[in-house]
CSV table of C-alpha atoms in Angstrom, one decimal:
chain,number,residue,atom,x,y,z
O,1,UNK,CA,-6.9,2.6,16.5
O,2,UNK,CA,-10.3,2.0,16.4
O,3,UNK,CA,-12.4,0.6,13.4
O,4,UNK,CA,-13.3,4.0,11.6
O,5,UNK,CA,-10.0,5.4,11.3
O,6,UNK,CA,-8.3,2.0,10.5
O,7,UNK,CA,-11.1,1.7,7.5
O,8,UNK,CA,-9.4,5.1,6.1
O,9,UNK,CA,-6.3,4.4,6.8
O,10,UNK,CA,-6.2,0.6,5.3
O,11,UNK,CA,-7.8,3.0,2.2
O,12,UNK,CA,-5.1,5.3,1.9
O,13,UNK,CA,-2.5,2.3,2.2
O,14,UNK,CA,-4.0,0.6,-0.9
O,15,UNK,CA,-5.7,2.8,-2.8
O,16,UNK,CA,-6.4,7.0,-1.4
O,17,UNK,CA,-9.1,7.1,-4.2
O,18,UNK,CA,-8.5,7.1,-8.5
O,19,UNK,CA,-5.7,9.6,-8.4
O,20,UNK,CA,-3.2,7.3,-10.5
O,21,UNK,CA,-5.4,5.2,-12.0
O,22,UNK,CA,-5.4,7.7,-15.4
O,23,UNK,CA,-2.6,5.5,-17.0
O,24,UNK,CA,-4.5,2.0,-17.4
O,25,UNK,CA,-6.7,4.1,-19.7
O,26,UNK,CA,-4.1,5.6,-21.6
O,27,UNK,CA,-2.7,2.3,-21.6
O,28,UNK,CA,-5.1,-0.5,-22.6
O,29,UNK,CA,-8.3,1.8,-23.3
O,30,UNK,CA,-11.7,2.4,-21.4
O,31,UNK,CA,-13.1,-1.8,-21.6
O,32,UNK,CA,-9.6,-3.6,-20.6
O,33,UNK,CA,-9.2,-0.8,-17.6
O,34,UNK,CA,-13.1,-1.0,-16.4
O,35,UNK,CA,-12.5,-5.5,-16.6
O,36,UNK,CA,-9.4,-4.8,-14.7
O,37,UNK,CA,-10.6,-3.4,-11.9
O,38,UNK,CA,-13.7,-5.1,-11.2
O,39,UNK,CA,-11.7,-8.8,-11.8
O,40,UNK,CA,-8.6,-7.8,-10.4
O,41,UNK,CA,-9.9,-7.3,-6.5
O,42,UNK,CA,-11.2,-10.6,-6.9
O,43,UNK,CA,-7.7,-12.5,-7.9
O,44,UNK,CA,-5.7,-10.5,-5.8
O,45,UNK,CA,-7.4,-7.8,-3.2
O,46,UNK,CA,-9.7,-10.5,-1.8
O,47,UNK,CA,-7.2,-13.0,-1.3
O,48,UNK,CA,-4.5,-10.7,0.2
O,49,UNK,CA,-6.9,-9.2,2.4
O,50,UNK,CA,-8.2,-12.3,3.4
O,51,UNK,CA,-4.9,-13.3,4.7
O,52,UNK,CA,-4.1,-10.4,6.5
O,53,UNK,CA,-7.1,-10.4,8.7
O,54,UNK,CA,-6.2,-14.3,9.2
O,55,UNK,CA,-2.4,-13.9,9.9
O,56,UNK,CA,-2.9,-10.5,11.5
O,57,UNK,CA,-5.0,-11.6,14.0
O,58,UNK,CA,-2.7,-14.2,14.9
O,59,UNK,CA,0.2,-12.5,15.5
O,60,UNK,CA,-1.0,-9.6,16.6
O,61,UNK,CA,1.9,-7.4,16.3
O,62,UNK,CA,3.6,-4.4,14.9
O,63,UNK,CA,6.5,-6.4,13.2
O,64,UNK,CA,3.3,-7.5,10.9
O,65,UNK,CA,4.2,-9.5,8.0
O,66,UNK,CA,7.9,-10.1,8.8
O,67,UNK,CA,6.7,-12.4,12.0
O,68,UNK,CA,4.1,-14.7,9.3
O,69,UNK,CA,7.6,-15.2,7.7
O,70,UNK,CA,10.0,-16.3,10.6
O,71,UNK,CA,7.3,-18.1,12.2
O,72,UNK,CA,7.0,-20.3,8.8
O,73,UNK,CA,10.1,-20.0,7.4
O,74,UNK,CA,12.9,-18.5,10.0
O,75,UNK,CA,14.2,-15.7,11.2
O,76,UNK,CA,16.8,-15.3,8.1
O,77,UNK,CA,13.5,-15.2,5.5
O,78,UNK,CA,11.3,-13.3,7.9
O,79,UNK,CA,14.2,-10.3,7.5
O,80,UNK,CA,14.4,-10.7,3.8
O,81,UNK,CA,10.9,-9.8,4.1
O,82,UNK,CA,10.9,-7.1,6.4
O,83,UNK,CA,14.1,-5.5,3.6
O,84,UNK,CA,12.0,-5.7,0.5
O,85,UNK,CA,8.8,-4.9,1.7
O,86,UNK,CA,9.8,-1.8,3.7
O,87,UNK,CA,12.4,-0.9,0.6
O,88,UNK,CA,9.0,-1.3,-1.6
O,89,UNK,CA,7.0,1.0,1.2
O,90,UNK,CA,9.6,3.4,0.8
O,91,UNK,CA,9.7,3.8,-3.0
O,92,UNK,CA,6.0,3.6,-2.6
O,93,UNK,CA,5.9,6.9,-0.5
O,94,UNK,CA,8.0,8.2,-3.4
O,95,UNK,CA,5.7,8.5,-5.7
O,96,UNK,CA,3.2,10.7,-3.2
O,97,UNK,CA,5.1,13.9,-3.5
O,98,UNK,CA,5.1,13.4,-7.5
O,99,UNK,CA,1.8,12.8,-7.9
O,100,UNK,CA,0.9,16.2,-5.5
O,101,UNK,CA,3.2,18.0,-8.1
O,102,UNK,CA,1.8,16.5,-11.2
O,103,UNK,CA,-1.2,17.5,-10.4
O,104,UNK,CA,-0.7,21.4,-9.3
O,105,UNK,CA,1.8,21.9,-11.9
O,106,UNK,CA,-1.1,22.2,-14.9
O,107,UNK,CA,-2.2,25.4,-12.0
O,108,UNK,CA,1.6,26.2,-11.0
O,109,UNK,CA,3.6,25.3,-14.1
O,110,UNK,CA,6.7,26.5,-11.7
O,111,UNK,CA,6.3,23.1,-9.6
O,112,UNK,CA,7.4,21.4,-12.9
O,113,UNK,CA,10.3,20.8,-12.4
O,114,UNK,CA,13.4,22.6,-10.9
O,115,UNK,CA,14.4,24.1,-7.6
O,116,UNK,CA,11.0,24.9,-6.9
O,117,UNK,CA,9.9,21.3,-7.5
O,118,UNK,CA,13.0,20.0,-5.2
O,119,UNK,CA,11.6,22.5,-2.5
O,120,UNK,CA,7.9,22.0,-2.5
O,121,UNK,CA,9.4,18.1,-2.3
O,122,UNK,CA,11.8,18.7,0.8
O,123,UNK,CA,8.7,20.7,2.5
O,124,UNK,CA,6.1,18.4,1.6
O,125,UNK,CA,8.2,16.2,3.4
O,126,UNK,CA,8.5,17.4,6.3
O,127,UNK,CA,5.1,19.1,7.0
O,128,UNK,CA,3.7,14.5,6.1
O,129,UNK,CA,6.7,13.3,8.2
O,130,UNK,CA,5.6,15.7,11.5
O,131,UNK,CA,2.5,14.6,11.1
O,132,UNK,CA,3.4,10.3,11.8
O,133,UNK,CA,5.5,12.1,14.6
O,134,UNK,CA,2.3,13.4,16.6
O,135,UNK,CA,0.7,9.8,16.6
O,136,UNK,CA,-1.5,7.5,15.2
O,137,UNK,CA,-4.3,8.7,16.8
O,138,UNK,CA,-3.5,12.1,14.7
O,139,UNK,CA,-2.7,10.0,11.2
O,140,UNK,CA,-6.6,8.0,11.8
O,141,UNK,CA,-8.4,10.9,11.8
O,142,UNK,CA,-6.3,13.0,9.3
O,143,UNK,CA,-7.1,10.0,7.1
O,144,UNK,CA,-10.9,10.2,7.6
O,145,UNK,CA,-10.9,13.9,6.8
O,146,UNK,CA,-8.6,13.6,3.8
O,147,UNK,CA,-10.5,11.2,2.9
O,148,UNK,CA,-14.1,12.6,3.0
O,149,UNK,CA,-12.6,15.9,1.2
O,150,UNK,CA,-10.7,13.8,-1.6
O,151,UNK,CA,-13.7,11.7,-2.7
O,152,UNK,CA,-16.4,14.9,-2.5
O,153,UNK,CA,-15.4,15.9,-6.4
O,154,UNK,CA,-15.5,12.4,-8.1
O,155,UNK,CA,-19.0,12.5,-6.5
O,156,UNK,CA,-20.0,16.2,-8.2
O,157,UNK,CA,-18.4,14.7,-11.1
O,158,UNK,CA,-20.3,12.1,-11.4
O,159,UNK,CA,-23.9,13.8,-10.8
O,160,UNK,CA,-22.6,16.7,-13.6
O,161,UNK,CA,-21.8,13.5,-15.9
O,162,UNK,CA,-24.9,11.9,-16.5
O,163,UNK,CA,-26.4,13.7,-19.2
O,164,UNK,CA,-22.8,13.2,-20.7
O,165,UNK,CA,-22.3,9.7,-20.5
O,166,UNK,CA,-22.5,7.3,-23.4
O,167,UNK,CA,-22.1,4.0,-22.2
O,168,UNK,CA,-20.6,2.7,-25.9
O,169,UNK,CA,-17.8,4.5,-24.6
O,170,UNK,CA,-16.9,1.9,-22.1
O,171,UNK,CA,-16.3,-1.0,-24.5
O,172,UNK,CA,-13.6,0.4,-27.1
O,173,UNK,CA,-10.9,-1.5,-27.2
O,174,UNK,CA,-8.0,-2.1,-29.3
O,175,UNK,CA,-6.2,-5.4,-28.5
O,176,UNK,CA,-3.4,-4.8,-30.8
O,177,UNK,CA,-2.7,-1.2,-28.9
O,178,UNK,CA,-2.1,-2.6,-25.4
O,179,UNK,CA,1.1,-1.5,-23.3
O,180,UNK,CA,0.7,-4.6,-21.2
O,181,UNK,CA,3.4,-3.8,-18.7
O,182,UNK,CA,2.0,-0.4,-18.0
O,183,UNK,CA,-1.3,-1.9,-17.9
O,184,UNK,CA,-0.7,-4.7,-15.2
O,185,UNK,CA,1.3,-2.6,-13.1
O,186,UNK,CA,-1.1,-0.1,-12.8
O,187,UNK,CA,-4.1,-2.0,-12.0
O,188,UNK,CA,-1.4,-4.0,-9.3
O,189,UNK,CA,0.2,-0.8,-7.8
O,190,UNK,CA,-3.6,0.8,-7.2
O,191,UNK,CA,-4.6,-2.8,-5.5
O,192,UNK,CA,-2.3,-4.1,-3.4
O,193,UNK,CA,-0.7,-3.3,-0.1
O,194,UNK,CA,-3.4,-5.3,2.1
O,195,UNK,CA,-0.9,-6.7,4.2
O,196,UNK,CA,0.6,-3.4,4.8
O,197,UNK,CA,-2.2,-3.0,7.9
O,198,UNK,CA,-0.5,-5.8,9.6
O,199,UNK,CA,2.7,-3.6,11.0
O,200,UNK,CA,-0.2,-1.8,12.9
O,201,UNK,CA,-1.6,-4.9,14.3
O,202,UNK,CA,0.1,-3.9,17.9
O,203,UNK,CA,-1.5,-0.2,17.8
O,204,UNK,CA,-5.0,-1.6,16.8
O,205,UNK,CA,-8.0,-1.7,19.9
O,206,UNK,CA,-9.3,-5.4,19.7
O,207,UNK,CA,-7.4,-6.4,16.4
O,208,UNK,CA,-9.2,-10.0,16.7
O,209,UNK,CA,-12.2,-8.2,16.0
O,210,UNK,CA,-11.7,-4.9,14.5
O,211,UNK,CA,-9.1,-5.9,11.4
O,212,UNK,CA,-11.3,-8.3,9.3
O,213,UNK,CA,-14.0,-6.0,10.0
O,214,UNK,CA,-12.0,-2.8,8.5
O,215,UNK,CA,-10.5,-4.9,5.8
O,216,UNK,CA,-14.0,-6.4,4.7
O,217,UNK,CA,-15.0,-2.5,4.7
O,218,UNK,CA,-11.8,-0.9,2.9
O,219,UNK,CA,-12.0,-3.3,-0.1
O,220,UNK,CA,-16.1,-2.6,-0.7
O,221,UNK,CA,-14.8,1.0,-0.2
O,222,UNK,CA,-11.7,1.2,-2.7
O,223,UNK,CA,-13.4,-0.8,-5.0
O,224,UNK,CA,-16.5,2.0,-5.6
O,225,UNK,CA,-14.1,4.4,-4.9
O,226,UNK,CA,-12.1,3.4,-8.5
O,227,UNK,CA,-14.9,2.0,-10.8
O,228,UNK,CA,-17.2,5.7,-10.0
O,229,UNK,CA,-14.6,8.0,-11.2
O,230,UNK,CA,-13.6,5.3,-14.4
O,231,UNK,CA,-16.7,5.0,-15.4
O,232,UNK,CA,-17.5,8.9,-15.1
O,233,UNK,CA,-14.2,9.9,-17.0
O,234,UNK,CA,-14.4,7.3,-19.6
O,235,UNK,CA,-18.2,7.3,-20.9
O,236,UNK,CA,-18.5,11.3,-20.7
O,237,UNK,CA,-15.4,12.4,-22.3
O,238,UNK,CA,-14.9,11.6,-25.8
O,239,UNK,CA,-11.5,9.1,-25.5
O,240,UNK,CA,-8.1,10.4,-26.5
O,241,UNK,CA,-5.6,7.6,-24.8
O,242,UNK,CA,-3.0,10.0,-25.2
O,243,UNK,CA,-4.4,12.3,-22.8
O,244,UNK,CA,-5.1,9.5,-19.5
O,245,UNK,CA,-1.6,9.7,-17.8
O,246,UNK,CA,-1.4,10.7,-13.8
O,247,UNK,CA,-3.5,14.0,-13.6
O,248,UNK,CA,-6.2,13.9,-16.0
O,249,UNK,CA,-9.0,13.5,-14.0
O,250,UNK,CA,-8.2,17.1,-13.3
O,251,UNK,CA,-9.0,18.3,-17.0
O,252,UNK,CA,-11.8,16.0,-17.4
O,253,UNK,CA,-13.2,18.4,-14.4
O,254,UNK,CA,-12.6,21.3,-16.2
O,255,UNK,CA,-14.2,19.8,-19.2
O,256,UNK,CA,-17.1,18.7,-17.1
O,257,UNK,CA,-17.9,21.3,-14.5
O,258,UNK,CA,-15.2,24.3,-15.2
O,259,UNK,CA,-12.4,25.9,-14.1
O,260,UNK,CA,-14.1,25.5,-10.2
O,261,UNK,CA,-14.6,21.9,-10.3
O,262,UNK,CA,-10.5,21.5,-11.8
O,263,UNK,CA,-9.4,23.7,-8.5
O,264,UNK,CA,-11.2,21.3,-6.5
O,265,UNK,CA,-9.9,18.1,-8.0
O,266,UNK,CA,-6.5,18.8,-7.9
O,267,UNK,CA,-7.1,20.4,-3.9
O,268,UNK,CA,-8.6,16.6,-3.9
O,269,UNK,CA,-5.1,15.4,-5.3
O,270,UNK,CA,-3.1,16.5,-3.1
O,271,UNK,CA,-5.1,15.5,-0.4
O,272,UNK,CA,-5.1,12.2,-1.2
O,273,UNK,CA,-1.3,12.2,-1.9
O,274,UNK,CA,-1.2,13.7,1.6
O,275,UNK,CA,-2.9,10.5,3.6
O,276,UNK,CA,-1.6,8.3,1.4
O,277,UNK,CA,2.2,9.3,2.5
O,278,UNK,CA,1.0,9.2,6.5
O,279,UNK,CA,-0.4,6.1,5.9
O,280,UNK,CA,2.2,3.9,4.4
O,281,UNK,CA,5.1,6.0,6.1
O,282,UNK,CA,3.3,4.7,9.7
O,283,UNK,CA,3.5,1.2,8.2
O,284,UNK,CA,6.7,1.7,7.6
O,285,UNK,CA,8.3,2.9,10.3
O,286,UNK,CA,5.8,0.5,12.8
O,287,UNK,CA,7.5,-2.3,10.5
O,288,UNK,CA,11.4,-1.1,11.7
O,289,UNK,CA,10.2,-0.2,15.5
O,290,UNK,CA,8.4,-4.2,15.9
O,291,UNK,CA,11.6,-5.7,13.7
O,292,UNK,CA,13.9,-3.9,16.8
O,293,UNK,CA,11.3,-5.5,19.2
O,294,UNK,CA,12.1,-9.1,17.6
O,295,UNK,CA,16.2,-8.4,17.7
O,296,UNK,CA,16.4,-8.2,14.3
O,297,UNK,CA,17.4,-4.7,14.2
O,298,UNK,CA,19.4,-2.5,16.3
O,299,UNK,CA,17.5,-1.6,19.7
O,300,UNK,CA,17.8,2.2,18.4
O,301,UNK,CA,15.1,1.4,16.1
O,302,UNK,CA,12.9,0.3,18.8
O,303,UNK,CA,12.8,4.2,20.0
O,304,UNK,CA,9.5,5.3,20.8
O,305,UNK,CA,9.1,9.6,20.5
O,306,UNK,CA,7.2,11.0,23.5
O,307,UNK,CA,4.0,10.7,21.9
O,308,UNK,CA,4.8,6.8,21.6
O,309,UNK,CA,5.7,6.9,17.6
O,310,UNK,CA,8.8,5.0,16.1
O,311,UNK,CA,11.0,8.2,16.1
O,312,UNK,CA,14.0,6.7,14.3
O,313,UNK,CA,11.7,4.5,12.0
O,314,UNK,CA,10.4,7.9,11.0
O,315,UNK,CA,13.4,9.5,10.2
O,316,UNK,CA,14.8,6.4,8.2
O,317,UNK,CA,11.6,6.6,6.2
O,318,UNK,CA,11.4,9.8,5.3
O,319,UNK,CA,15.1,9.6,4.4
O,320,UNK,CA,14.7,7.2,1.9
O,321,UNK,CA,11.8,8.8,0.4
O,322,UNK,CA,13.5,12.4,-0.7
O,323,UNK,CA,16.1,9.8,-2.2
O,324,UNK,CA,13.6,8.1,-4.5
O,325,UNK,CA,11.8,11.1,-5.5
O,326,UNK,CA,13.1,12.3,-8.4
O,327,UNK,CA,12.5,8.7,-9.9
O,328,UNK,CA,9.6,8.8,-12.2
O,329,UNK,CA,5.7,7.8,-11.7
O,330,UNK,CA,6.4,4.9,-14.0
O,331,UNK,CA,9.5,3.9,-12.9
O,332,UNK,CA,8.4,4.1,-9.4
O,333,UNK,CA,5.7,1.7,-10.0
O,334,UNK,CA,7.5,-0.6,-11.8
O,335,UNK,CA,10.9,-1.1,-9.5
O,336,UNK,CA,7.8,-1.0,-6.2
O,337,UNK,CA,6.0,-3.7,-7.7
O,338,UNK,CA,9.1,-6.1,-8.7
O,339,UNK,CA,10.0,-5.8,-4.9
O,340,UNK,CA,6.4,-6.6,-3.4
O,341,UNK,CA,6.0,-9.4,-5.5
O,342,UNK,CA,8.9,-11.0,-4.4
O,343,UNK,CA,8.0,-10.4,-0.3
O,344,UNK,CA,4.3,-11.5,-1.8
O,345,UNK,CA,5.6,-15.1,-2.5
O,346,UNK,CA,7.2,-15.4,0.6
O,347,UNK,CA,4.2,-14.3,2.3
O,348,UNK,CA,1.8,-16.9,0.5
O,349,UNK,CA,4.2,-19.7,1.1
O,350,UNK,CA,4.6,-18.4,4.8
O,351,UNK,CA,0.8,-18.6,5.4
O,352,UNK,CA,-0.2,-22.2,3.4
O,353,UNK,CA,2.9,-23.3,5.5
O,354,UNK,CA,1.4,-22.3,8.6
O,355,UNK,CA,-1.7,-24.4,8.2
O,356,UNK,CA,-0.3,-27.4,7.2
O,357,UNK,CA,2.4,-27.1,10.0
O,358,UNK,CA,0.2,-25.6,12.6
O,359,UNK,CA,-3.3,-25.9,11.8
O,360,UNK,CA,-4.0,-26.2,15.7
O,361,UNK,CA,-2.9,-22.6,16.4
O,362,UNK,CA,-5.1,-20.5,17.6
O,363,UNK,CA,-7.0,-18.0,14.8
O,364,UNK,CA,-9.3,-15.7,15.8
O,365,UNK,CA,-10.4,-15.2,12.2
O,366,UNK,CA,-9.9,-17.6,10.0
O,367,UNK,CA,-10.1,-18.0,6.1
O,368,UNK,CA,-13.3,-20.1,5.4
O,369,UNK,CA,-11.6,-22.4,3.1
O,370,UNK,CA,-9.5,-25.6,3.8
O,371,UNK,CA,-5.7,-26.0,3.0
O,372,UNK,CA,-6.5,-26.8,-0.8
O,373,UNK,CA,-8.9,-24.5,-1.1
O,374,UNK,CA,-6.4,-21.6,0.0
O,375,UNK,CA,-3.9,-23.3,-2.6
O,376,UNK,CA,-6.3,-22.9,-4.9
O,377,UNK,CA,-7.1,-19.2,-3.9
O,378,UNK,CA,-3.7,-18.3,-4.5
O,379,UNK,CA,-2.9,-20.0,-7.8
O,380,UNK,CA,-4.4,-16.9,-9.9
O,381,UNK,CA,-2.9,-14.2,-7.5
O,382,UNK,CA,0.9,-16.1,-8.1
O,383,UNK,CA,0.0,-16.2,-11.8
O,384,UNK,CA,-0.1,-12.5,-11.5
O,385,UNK,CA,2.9,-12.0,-10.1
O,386,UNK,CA,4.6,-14.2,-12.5
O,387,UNK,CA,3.0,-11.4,-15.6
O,388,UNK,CA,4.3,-8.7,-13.2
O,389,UNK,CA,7.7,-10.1,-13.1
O,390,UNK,CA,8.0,-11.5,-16.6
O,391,UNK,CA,6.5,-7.9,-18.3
O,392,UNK,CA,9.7,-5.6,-16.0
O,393,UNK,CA,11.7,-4.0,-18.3
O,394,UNK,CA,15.8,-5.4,-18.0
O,395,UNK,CA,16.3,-1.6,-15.8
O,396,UNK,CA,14.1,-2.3,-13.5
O,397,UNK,CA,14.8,-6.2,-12.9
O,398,UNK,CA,18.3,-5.5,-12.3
O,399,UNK,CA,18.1,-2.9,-9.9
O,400,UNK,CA,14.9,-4.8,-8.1
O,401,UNK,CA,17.4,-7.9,-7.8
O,402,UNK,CA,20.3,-6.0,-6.5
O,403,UNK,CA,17.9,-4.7,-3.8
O,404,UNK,CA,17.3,-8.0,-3.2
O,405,UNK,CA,21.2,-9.0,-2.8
O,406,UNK,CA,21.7,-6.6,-0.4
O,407,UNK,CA,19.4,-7.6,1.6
O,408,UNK,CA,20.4,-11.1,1.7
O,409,UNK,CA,23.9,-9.7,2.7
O,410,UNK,CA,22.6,-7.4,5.2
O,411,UNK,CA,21.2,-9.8,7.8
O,412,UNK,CA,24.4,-11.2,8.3
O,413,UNK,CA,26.1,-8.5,8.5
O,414,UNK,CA,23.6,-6.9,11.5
O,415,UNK,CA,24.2,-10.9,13.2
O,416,UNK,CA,27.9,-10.0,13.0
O,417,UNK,CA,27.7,-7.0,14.6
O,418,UNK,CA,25.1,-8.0,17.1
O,419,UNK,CA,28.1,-10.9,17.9
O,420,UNK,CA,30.7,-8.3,18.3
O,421,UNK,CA,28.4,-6.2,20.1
O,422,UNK,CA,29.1,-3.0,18.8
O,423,UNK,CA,25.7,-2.3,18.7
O,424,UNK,CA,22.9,-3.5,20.9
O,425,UNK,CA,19.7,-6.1,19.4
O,426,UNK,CA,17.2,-6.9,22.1
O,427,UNK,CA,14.2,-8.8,22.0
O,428,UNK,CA,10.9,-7.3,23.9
O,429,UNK,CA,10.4,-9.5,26.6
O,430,UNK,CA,6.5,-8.7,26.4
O,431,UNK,CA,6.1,-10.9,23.1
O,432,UNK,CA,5.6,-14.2,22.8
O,433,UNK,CA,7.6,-16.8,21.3
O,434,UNK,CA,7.5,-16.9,17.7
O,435,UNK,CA,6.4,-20.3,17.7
O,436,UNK,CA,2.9,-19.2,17.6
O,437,UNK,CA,2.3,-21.0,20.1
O,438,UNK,CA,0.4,-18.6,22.4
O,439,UNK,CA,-3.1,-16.9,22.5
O,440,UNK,CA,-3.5,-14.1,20.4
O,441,UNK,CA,-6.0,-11.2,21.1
O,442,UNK,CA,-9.5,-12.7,22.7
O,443,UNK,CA,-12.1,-12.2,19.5
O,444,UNK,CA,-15.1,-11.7,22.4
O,445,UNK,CA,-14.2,-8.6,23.4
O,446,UNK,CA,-16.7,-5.5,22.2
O,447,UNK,CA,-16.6,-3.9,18.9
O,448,UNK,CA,-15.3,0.0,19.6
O,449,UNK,CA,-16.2,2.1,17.0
């Protein structure tokens, strides 16, 4: 991977543009959603990208996230990590095909619900999961493509707008009408997953370079790519809460520009929905293939496919995604963000750990601030995932936890196994120790574009 298609590829792992932003409207009206997402990059996007490119860069690596964990805290937390953040990926990549299908069902009210909605879901499926099988070189540039053709209408939009737009519009609010868990977990789910570049780290060209580059890039870029749209929607349209759930900006189209401009948007949907599940699902299954490489998993896992993808991570993957799909948008959200706060934690304990432990390490990027000042950095993204946590609903809390529990059953488990050796665990004698103490990827080698 090279910088352009990582930019669009880091995109469609956070963000993929405003489809499912609709519901922090509906929620908390036009002023709380606006405020949300221009101060919400800075308490969390920032600092989690901002890590990545630090931590990425040092272990540069496909097992990602789950090595910044062992390295600081052992191999036993590094694969409680590796369990909830790849179960949160998973459930994550659930929500892709609903989206698609909320937004063509207003077109095709057949895709509604029913066997036609549980075929389109098994063939969506499969057409997204061939795709990660051809390569990453195939998934970059499908990314930059989707990309372009997904943001083209917010643009149109926007221009049609203007004689619209009433800027008053933007500051209703009603602050005793605020669905606060809704609110906070939309504004988290459509900013986070930073760190999910990391399980790509071994597949990047010049990573020391190239990642804080892209990641500097991707959050300007996701950023623009949710206030435009907010703005347009909100201070052209008269507001009816009721109306922003997942697929509005579709009518607003049609309100807009016509019936063309609605066609386009929801082509534009499902798009988006399209490189968003290639781009976590290659996080995903990258994740499994470099846990195998560090003998926390089975060797089966560290499979590579002829056109050097994680076949089995794949197929795992995709597995757990037509399980999860006939969850709800909502519900989705919810039980994925109660997971990722959790590995979250771990990861910002992991990396304050690391520079008080190991400041000497070598960094080829590192975070401008000192130890305190990185405390201090973090203190108002933890606060937010103590709100997450604290606003769950009972439902999804419980079945978050026992996620949790099996996870913290299932690595010894795999140990026993590995002991009894009914299955083979291998570490890849190419990677260092996970010490950290060895030199990551030279940061003077040239920029490829």
């Amino acid at each position: 991977l090279s910088i352009v298609p990582l930019i669009f590829i880091i995109f469609y792992e956070v963000s993929g543009g405003p489809f499912g932003i609709e519901d922090s409207v509906g929620a908390a009206g036009p002023l709380l959603a606006i405020a949300g997402f221009l101060a919400l990059p800075v308490i969390w996007s920032v600092p989690e990208a901002l890590i990545t490119a630090e931590l990425g860069t040092m272990f540069p690596e496909n097992s990602g996230y789950v090595v910044w964990v062992a390295s600081a805290l052992g191999p036993y937390w590094g694969f409680q990590q590796g369990w909830m953040k790849w179960l949160s990926g998973v459930i994550d990549n659930a929500l892709y095909p609903v989206l698609f299908l909320d937004y063509l069902k207003s077109g095709v009210p057949a895709l509604g619900g029913g066997a036609p909605r549980t075929g389109a879901v098994l063939g969506l499926t499969a057409l997204l999961t061939l795709l990660n099988y051809r390569g990453l070189t195939v998934v970059g540039w499908a990314a930059i493509s989707l990309g372009v053709f997904s943001l083209l209408p917010f643009l149109v939009m926007g221009f049609i707008s203007i004689p619209k737009l009433r800027p008053a519009r933007w500051l209703e609010v009603d602050l005793h009408n605020v669905d606060w868990n809704l609110y906070l977990n939309t504004l988290f789910w459509n900013l986070n997953y930073w760190d999910s570049i990391s399980t790509l780290s071994g597949e990047i060209r010049n990573p020391a370079k190239t990642l804080p580059k892209a990641l500097f890039y991707a959050v300007i870029f996701v950023v623009v790519g949710y206030l435009y749209p907010l703005l347009t929607g909100t201070g052209a349209v008269p507001l009816d809460r009721e109306q922003w759930t997942d697929g509005y900006f579709a009518d607003i189209a049609k309100l807009l520009g016509g019936a063309w401009l609605m066609w386009w948007m929801q082509a534009a949907a499902a798009m988006s929905n399209m490189g968003m599940f290639v781009a976590e699902m290659s996080s995903d299954s990258y994740q499994l293939l470099g846990m195998a490489e560090r003998g926390m998993l089975p060797a089966f896992f560290a499979t590579r496919s002829r056109y050097g993808t994680p076949l089995v991570g794949i197929l795992f993957s995709a597995s757990g995604v037509l399980l999860l799909s006939t969850m709800s948008f909502q519900e989705i959200v919810a039980a994925e963000n109660f997971l990722y706060c959790f590995g979250m934690l771990l990861e910002f304990l992991s990396f304050v750990l690391l520079r008080v432990r190991r400041p000497d390490a070598p960094r080829p990027y590192r975070v401008p601030l000192g130890t305190a000042g990185c405390v201090a950095m973090l203190v108002p993204a933890t606060a937010l995932i103590v709100a997450v946590l604290a606003l769950s609903t009972l439902k999804v809390a419980l079945v978050s936890l026992g996620a949790v529990a099996v996870g913290l059953v299932l690595q010894p488990v795999l140990k026993f196994v590995e002991k009894k050796r009914w299955l083979r665990f291998s570490v890849n004698s190419d990677l260092p120790g996970i010490d950290v103490n060895h030199q990551p990827a030279a940061p003077d080698e040239p920029l490829i574009v």
